[in-house]
Coordinates of C-alpha atoms in Angstrom, one line a residue:
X12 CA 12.8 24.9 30.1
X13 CA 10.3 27.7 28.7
X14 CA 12.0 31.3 29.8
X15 CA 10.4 33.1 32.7
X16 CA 7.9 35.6 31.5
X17 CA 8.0 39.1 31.2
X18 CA 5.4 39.9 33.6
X19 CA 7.5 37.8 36.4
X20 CA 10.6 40.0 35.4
X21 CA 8.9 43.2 35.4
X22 CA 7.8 42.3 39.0
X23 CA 11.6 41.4 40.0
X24 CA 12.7 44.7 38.9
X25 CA 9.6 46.8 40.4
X26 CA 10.3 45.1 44.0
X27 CA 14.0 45.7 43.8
X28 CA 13.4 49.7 43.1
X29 CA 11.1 49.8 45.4
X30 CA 11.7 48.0 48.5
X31 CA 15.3 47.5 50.8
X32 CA 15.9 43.9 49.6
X33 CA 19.1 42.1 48.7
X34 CA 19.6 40.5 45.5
X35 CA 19.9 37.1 46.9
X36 CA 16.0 38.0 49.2
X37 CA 14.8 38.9 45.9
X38 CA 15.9 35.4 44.5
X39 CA 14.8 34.0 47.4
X40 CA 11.2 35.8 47.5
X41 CA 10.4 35.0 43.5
X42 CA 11.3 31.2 43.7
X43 CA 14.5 31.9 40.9
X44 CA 17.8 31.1 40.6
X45 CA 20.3 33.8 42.2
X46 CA 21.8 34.3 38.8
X47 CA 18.9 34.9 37.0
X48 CA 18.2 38.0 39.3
X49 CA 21.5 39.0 38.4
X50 CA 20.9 39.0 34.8
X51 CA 17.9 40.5 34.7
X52 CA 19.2 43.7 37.2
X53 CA 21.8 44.0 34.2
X54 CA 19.9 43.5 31.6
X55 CA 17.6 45.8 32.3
X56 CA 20.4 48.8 33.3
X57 CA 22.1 47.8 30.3
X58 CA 19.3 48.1 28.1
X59 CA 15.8 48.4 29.5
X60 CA 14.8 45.6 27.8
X61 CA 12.9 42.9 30.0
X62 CA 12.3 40.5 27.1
X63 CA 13.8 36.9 27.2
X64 CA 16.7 36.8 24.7
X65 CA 16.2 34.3 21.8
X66 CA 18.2 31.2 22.1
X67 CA 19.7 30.0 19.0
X68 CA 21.9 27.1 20.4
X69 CA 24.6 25.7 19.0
X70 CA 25.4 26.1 15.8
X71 CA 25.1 22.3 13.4
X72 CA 28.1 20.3 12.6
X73 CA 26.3 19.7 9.2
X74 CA 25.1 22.7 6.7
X75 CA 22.2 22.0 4.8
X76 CA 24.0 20.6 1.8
X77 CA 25.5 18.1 4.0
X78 CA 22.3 16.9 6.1
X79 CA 20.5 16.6 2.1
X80 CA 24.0 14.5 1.4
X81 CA 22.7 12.2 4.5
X82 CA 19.2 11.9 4.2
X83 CA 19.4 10.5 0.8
X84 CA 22.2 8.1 1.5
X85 CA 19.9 7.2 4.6
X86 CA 16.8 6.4 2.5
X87 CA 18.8 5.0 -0.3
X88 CA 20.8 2.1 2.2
X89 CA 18.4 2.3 4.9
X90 CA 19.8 -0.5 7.0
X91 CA 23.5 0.4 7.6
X92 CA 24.6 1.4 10.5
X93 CA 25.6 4.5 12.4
X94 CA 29.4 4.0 11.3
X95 CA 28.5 2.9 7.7
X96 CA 26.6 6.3 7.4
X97 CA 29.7 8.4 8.9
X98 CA 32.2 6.4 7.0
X99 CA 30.1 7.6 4.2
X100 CA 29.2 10.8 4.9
X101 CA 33.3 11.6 5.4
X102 CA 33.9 9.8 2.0
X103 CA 31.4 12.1 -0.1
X104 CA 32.0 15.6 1.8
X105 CA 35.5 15.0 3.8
X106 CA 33.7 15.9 7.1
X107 CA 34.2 14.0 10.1
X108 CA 31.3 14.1 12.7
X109 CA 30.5 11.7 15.4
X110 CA 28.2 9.0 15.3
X111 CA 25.8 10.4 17.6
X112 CA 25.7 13.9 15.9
X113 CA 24.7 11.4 12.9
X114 CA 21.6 9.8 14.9
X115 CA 20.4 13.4 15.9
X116 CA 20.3 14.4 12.0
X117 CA 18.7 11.4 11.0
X118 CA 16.0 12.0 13.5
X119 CA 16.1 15.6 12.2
X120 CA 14.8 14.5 9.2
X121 CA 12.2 12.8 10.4
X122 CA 13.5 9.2 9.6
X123 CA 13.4 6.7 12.8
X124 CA 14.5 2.6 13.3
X125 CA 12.1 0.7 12.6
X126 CA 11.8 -3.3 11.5
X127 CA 11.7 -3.9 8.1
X128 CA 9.0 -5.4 6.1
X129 CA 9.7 -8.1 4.2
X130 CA 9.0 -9.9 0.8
X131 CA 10.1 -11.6 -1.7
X132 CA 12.1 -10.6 -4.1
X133 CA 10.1 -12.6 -6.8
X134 CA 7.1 -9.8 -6.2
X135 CA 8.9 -7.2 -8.0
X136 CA 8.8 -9.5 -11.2
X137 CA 7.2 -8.4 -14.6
X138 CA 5.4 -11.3 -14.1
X139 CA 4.1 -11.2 -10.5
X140 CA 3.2 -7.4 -11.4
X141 CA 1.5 -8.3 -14.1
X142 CA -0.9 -11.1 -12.4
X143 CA -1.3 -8.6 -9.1
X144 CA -3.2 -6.1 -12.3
X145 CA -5.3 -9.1 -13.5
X146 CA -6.5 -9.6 -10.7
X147 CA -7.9 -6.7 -10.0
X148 CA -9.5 -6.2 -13.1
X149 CA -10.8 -9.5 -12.8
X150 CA -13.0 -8.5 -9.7
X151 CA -13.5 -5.2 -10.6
X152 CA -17.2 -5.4 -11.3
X153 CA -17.7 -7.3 -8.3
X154 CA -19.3 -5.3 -5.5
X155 CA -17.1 -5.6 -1.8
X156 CA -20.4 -6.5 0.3
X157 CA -20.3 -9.8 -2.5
X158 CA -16.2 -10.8 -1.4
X159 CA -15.3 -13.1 0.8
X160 CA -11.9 -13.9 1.8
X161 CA -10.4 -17.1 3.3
X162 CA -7.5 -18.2 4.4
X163 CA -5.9 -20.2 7.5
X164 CA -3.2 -19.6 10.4
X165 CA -1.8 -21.7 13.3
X166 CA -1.7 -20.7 16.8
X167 CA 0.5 -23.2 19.9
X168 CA 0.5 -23.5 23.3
X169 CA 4.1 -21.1 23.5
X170 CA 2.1 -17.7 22.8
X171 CA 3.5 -14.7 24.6
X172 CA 4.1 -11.0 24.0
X173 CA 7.4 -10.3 23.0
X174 CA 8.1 -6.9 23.9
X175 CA 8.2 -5.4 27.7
X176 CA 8.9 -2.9 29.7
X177 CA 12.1 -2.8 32.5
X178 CA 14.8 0.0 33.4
X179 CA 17.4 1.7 30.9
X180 CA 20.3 -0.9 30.8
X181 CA 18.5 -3.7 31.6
X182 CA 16.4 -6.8 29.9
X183 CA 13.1 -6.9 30.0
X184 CA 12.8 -10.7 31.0
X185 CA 9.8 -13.2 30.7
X186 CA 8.8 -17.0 29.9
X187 CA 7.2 -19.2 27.6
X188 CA 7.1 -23.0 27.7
X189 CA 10.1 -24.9 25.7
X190 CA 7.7 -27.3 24.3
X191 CA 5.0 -25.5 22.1
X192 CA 2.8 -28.6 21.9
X193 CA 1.4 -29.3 18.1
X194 CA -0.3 -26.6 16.2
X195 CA -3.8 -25.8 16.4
X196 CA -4.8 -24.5 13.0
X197 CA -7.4 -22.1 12.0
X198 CA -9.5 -21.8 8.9
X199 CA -11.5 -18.6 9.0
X200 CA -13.4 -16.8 6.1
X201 CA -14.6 -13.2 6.3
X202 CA -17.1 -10.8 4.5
X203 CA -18.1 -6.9 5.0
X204 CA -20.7 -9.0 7.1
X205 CA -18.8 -10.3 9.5
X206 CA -16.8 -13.8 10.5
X207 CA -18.8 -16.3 7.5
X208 CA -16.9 -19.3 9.0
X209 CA -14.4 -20.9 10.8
X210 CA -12.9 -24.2 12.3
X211 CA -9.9 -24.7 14.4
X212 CA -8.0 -28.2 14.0
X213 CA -5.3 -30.0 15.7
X214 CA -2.5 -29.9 13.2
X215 CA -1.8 -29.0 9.5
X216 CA -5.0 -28.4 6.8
X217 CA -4.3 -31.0 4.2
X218 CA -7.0 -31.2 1.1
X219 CA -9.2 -33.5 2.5
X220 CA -9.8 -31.4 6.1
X221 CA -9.6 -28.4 3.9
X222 CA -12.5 -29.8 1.4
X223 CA -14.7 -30.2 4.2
X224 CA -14.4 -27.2 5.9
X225 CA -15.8 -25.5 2.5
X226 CA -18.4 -28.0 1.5
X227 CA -19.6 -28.6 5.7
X228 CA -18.7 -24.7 6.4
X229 CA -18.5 -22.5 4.0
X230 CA -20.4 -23.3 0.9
X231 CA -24.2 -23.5 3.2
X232 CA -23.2 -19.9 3.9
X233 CA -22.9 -18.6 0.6
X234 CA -25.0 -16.6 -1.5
X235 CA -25.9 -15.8 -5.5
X236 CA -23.4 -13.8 -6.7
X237 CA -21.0 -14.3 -3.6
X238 CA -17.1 -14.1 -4.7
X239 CA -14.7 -16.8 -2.6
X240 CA -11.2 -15.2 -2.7
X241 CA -8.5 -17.5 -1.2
X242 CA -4.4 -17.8 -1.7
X243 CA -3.2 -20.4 -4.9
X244 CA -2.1 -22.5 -2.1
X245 CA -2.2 -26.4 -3.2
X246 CA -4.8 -27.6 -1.3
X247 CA -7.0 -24.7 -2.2
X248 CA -7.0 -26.3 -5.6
X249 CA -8.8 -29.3 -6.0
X250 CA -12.1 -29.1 -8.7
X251 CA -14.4 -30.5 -5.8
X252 CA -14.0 -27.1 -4.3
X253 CA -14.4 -25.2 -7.0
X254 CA -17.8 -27.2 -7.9
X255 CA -18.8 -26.8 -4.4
X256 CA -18.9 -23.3 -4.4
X257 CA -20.2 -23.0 -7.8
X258 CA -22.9 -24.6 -7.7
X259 CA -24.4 -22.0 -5.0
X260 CA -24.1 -19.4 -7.7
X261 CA -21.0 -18.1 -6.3
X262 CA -17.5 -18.0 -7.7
X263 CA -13.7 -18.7 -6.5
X264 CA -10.9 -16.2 -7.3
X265 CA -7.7 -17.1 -6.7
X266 CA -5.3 -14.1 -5.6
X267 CA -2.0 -13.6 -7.8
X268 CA 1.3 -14.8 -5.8
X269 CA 3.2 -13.0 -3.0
X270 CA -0.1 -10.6 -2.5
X271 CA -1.4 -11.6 1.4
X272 CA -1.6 -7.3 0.9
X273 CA -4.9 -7.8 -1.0
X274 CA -6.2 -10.1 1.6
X275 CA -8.5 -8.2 4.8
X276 CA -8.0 -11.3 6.5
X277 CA -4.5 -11.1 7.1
X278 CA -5.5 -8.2 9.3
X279 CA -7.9 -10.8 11.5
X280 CA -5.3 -12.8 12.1
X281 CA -2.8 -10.3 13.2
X282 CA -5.3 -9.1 15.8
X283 CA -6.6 -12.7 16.6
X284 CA -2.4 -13.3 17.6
X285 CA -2.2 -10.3 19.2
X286 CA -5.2 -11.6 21.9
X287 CA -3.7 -14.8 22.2
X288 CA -0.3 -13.4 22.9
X289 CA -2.2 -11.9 25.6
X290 CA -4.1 -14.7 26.6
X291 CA -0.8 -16.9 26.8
X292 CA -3.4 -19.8 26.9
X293 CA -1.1 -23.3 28.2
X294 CA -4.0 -25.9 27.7
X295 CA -5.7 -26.9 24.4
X296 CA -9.2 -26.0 25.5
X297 CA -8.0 -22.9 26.9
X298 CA -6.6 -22.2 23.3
X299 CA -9.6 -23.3 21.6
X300 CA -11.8 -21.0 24.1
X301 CA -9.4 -18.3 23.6
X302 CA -9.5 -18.6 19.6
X303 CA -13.6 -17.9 19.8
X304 CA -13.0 -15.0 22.8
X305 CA -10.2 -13.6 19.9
X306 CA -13.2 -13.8 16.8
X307 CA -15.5 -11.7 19.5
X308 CA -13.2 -9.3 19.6
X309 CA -13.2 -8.3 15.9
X310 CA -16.0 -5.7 15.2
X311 CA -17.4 -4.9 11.7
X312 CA -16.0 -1.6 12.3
X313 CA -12.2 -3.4 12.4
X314 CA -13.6 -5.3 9.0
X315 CA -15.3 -2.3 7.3
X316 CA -11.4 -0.8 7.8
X317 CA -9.5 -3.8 6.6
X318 CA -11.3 -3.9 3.8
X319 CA -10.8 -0.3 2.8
X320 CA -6.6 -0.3 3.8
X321 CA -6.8 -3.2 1.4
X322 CA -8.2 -0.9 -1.7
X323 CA -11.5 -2.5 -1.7
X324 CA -13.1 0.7 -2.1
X325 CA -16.6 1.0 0.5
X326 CA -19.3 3.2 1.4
X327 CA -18.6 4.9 5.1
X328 CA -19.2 2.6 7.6

C-alpha cells in the first residue's frame, strides 16, 4: 500500500490545531486508520517532519555473495528442486534458509519455472554442428521470397486445450474422447507468399501419397529459381521427387538433422494446433473444415515473422 501523501497529512494536522476534534473524529473525518492519526500527531511534535518515512523492510536472509552462490547453481542445474537447491546452498556457504526464502531469491533474480525445451542430445555433435553450417552456406545466395518449405503434421479427433482456469487448490477439469479416431495427416508447404500447397489425408504419408502430393501439388506451383526445403525424412527421398521439382527449374534442399529450428513451418503448425485445440472438432469433416478455417487464419504478416525468427534475413514487411 502506497503511503498517504503529504498533502493529506498536512490537512490532518491543520484540522486538529484548528478545530475542537478528537483524535479518533479526526480519524473518522479523513477516512484513516486511528493509529495513523496517532503517528502522524507525534511525528510531527517530535520532529515537524510530515514526510512518509522510508520503508526498508526486512533485512535478506541471503547477502549478495550468497544470492550470486544461488543464481549460478540455479542456472547451472536448472531443474532441481527447491530442497536440492537449499541442500546446496547449505553445503557451499553453511547457511540454512528455508525453502520458500529460496523461491523468493530465485524470483529475485529474475529466473521463473518454466517447461523445458527439448532435443536431442545427438544436435550438439561435431557432426550435426557441422552439417547445420553447410547448410546455410549452401542457400546463402538464395533469396528468401525464392524458399519454400514443406513439411507434414497429424491432427485426431481427441484435440483439446490443455491448460484451464479453476480456484487455488483445486483442478482445473475437462474432457476429451478416449478414442482419438485415426490420424488425419497434413502436408503443407509455405513461401514469403503465402500457403503454396496443401493436402490433408486419412492416415500416415508413405512415399507413394507423398510423391503425388509434390508432382499433383506442389511442383505446378513452382517457379524458376524456386528452392524446395523439406526434412531428410525417408520418404522425402525418392529421385522421382527430386526430378519432379527439377525439372521446373527449381531445386530441393534437404535441411541438416535435428534442425525443425530452421524450418518457418514449424511455426504454421503450432498455430494451426493451437485453432484446432480450440475447435475440439469430434467428426472427420468437422476436422477437415477446421484444418482449412486453421490455414485462413495464418496471415503473411505471421509468415513474414516466422521467416525472420528463423534467421532468414527479410525486408520489413
Amino acid at each position: 500500500m502506497k503511503p498517504y501523501s503529504v498533502d493529506l497529512r498536512q490537512k490532518i494536522i491543520e484540522t486538529y490545531e484548528n478545530e475542537e476534534i478528537s483524535q479518533r473524529q479526526l480519524a473518522k473525518r479523513f477516512r484513516v486508520a486511528f493509529s495513523f492519526v496517532i503517528k502522524i500527531l507525534k511525528q510531527y511534535r517530535s520532529t515537524g517532519n510530515l514526510k512518509p518515512g522510508i520503508s526498508t523492510g526486512r533485512p535478506l536472509k541471503l547477502n549478495q555473495s550468497q544470492q550470486e552462490k544461488l543464481k549460478v547453481l540455479v542456472e547451472e542445474n536448472n531443474d532441481w528442486t527447491l530442497s536440492e537447491y537449499q541442500s546446496e546452498l547449505e553445503k557451499q556457504t553453511e547457511v540454512k534458509v528455508s525453502r520458500s526464502t529460496i523461491d523468493r531469491m530465485i524470483k529475485r533474480s529474475g529466473l521463473t519455472v518454466k517447461k523445458k525445451a527439448l532435443h536431442p542430445t545427438e544436435k550438439r555433435s561435431s557432426r550435426v554442428q557441422q552439417l547445420r553450417l553447410d547448410y546455410w552456406k549452401e542457400i546463402e545466395g538464395i533469396e528468401p521470397t525464392d524458399l519454400i518449405f514443406l513439411d507434414e503434421s497429424g491432427c485426431n479427433l481427441a484435440l483439446t486445450r490443455m491448460y484451464a482456469r479453476s480456484q487455488c487448490g483445486l483442478r482445473a477439469y475437462g474432457s476429451k474422447p478416449s478414442k482419438r479416431g485415426q490420424n488425419v495427416s497434413i502436408v503443407g508447404a509455405v513461401s514469403l507468399n503465402g500457403i503454396v500447397s496443401s493436402l490433408n489425408i486419412l492416415g500416415a504419408y508413405d512415399s507413394l501419397t507423398f510423391e503425388a502430393f509434390v508432382i499433383r501439388h506442389l511442383v505446378p506451383k513452382l517457379w524458376k529459381g524456386a528452392c524446395v526445403v523439406m526434412d531428410n525424412c525417408t520418404i522425402h527421398k525418392g529421385d522421382v521427387i527430386r526430378q519432379a521439382i527439377e525439372k521446373v527449374g527449381a531445386r530441393l534442399v534437404y535441411l541438416p538433422p535435428y534442425s525443425p529450428d530452421f524450418s518457418p513451418i514449424e511455426n504454421i503448425w503450432s498455430k494451426l494446433k493451437s485453432y484446432l485445440k480450440k475447435l475440439e472438432a469430434r467428426t472427420y469433416r468437422a476436422l477437415v473444415d477446421g484444418i482449412q478455417e486453421g490455414f485462413a487464419t495464418i496471415n503473411l504478416q505471421d509468415i513474414h515473422n516466422w521467416f525472420t525468427h528463423c534467421c532468414y534475413c527479410t525486408s520489413p514487411f
